[in-house]
Amino acid sequence: MALKHQTPMLDQLESGPWPSFVTGLKRLAESEDKPYADMMQDLLGQLEYSYTTRKGFWKGGTVGVRGYGAGIIPRFSEVASKFPESSEFHTLRVQPPAGMHYDTDTLRKMCDIWEEHGSGLIAFHGQSGDIMFQGSTTEGTQAAFDALNEIGFDLGGAGAGVRTSMSCVGGARCEQSCYNEQKAHRMIINSTLDDMHRPSLPYKFKFKFSGCANDCVNASHRSDFAVLGTWRDDMKVDQEAFKQYVAERGRKEINDQVINMCPTRALSMNDDDTLDVDNKSCVRCMHCINVLTKALSPGDDKGVTILLGGKRTLKIGDLMGSVIVPFKKLDTEEDFEELVELAESCIEFFAENALEHERIGEMVERIGLINFLDGVGLEVDPNMVTHPRTSSYVRTDDWDEEVAKWEARKGAVAAE
Ligand code: HEM
Ligand code: SF4
Ligand code: SF4
């Protein structure tokens, strides 16, 4: 049995007002009837040692499961002679179900599997979008994977490939949902799964799906390919409910919190306390709908906007996604298949044209948006301009021809 280590520095972390991860680790270490108790005891020892020496003692390595080139994050201890029981503490990244729904039976099974083969420590969910099963030996990694696979789960992404995807709870519970996020998520990931399990891209590539511009999974900031729900007809207004809000909260509050906060000044309150919406100016930001949920809701002609290139700082600073498809219907099987095809074209173009360790947003900056659009076969659209309302420059050469093309395109859409 591993020695119980003295952990004065860790103990101090438990004294604050919030629940501490140290308490959780100690509980696992003290579960002496469990196979992982010794491992967690030595893990606590190593963590205290790290705090004392102000150094980290974990290094990477190569651990995998059969048939997969990614999904396990190896951690080997550099002080295994002092803390032998936690000499290996690998993490399994496991893809959550689309929309992150579980039933309690599944959660219990996951806990049982991880109590048998791992450390008992699970994080729902990491910032990568995965369920993180943290802490197993090389042997335990394969056994845990086999058991998780048996109940229908698969490893997530790591390294230079397609990464684990996330979709908001959306249509399952949320009234703002503008498309079937779970279906789009599953279809795209099923078609790109090979690039997740056997990473061979220039760098990571993430898909994320939010049902509306509230963007609960932060798709526009954090994914290379973001699919956001929106609508193109008029927002729905229940004038009686709006009047009720005004009566309950007062005109000042509704003016201050809603009308004057609209980013495009598309709202105005009438003398009889009803609401005027200038739908042509509304950019579907969701603000007014979020505040006055009972009175306002998205329109009926729903679909998605697709953005490309969101990422954190790397070669260039943080980028939010740029619109590459201003509006797309996502109702029929055919619509979904077109979405998958676009996703595949983007991955293909990325694989062929990006430099090593370059995200697709950086690649587009380097080669120019026009060349990218050309490469994946998307038509340029004025709605792709980053700041349409603040740009005072327009090209007027070939104006008439461009107008004719635009009118023809609009005619074609209207005829659909
Ligand atoms: C004081 C203790 C620790 C702190 C504060 C800490 C903090 C963090 C944070 C903030 C993340 C990002 C989490 C996320 O994606 O949501 C992370 C990820 C990770 N940590 Fe730790 N960590 C600690 C101990 C450990 C230990 C002991 C190991 C293994 C030996 C470990 C291995 C990992 C791995 C593999 C990831 C990436 C997981 C993934 O995204 O799949 N960490 N850690
Ligand atoms: S992104 Fe929109 S649809 Fe999805 S959960 Fe959030 S508010 Fe609801
Ligand atoms: S959704 Fe946003 S842009 Fe549209 S009217 Fe409401 S606040 Fe204005």
PDB file of C-alpha atoms and ligand atoms in Angstrom, residues 167-171 173-179 181 209-218 228-229 286 290, ligand 2:
ATOM      1  CA  SER A 167     -23.023  21.166 -30.316  1.00  0.00           C
ATOM      2  CA  CYS A 168     -25.294  23.180 -28.033  1.00  0.00           C
ATOM      3  CA  VAL A 169     -28.265  21.531 -26.336  1.00  0.00           C
ATOM      4  CA  GLY A 170     -30.309  23.277 -29.024  1.00  0.00           C
ATOM      5  CA  GLY A 171     -33.433  21.708 -30.479  1.00  0.00           C
ATOM      6  CA  ARG A 173     -34.488  21.829 -25.000  1.00  0.00           C
ATOM      7  CA  CYS A 174     -33.973  25.344 -26.261  1.00  0.00           C
ATOM      8  CA  GLU A 175     -36.690  27.433 -27.889  1.00  0.00           C
ATOM      9  CA  GLN A 176     -34.144  29.564 -29.778  1.00  0.00           C
ATOM     10  CA  SER A 177     -32.801  26.669 -31.801  1.00  0.00           C
ATOM     11  CA  CYS A 178     -32.890  27.390 -35.564  1.00  0.00           C
ATOM     12  CA  TYR A 179     -31.752  24.011 -36.957  1.00  0.00           C
ATOM     13  CA  GLU A 181     -27.603  20.931 -34.408  1.00  0.00           C
ATOM     14  CA  PHE A 209     -22.521  23.902 -33.803  1.00  0.00           C
ATOM     15  CA  SER A 210     -24.736  26.482 -32.096  1.00  0.00           C
ATOM     16  CA  GLY A 211     -28.461  26.743 -32.707  1.00  0.00           C
ATOM     17  CA  CYS A 212     -28.543  30.549 -32.711  1.00  0.00           C
ATOM     18  CA  ALA A 213     -26.314  33.617 -32.407  1.00  0.00           C
ATOM     19  CA  ASN A 214     -26.178  33.213 -28.616  1.00  0.00           C
ATOM     20  CA  ASP A 215     -23.568  30.667 -29.611  1.00  0.00           C
ATOM     21  CA  CYS A 216     -23.540  28.658 -26.392  1.00  0.00           C
ATOM     22  CA  VAL A 217     -20.575  26.527 -27.553  1.00  0.00           C
ATOM     23  CA  ASN A 218     -18.571  29.624 -28.609  1.00  0.00           C
ATOM     24  CA  LEU A 228     -24.736  29.080 -36.305  1.00  0.00           C
ATOM     25  CA  GLY A 229     -28.514  29.046 -36.528  1.00  0.00           C
ATOM     26  CA  MET A 286     -30.470  37.680 -30.275  1.00  0.00           C
ATOM     27  CA  ASN A 290     -33.017  37.044 -24.898  1.00  0.00           C
TER      28      ASN A 290
HETATM   29  S1  SF4 B   2     -26.865  28.504 -28.919  1.00  0.00           S
HETATM   30 FE1  SF4 B   2     -28.980  29.265 -29.095  1.00  0.00          FE
HETATM   31  S2  SF4 B   2     -30.139  27.401 -29.587  1.00  0.00           S
HETATM   32 FE2  SF4 B   2     -28.198  26.694 -28.751  1.00  0.00          FE
HETATM   33  S3  SF4 B   2     -28.592  26.391 -26.553  1.00  0.00           S
HETATM   34 FE3  SF4 B   2     -27.745  28.468 -26.846  1.00  0.00          FE
HETATM   35  S4  SF4 B   2     -29.538  29.811 -26.967  1.00  0.00           S
HETATM   36 FE4  SF4 B   2     -30.245  27.709 -27.369  1.00  0.00          FE
END
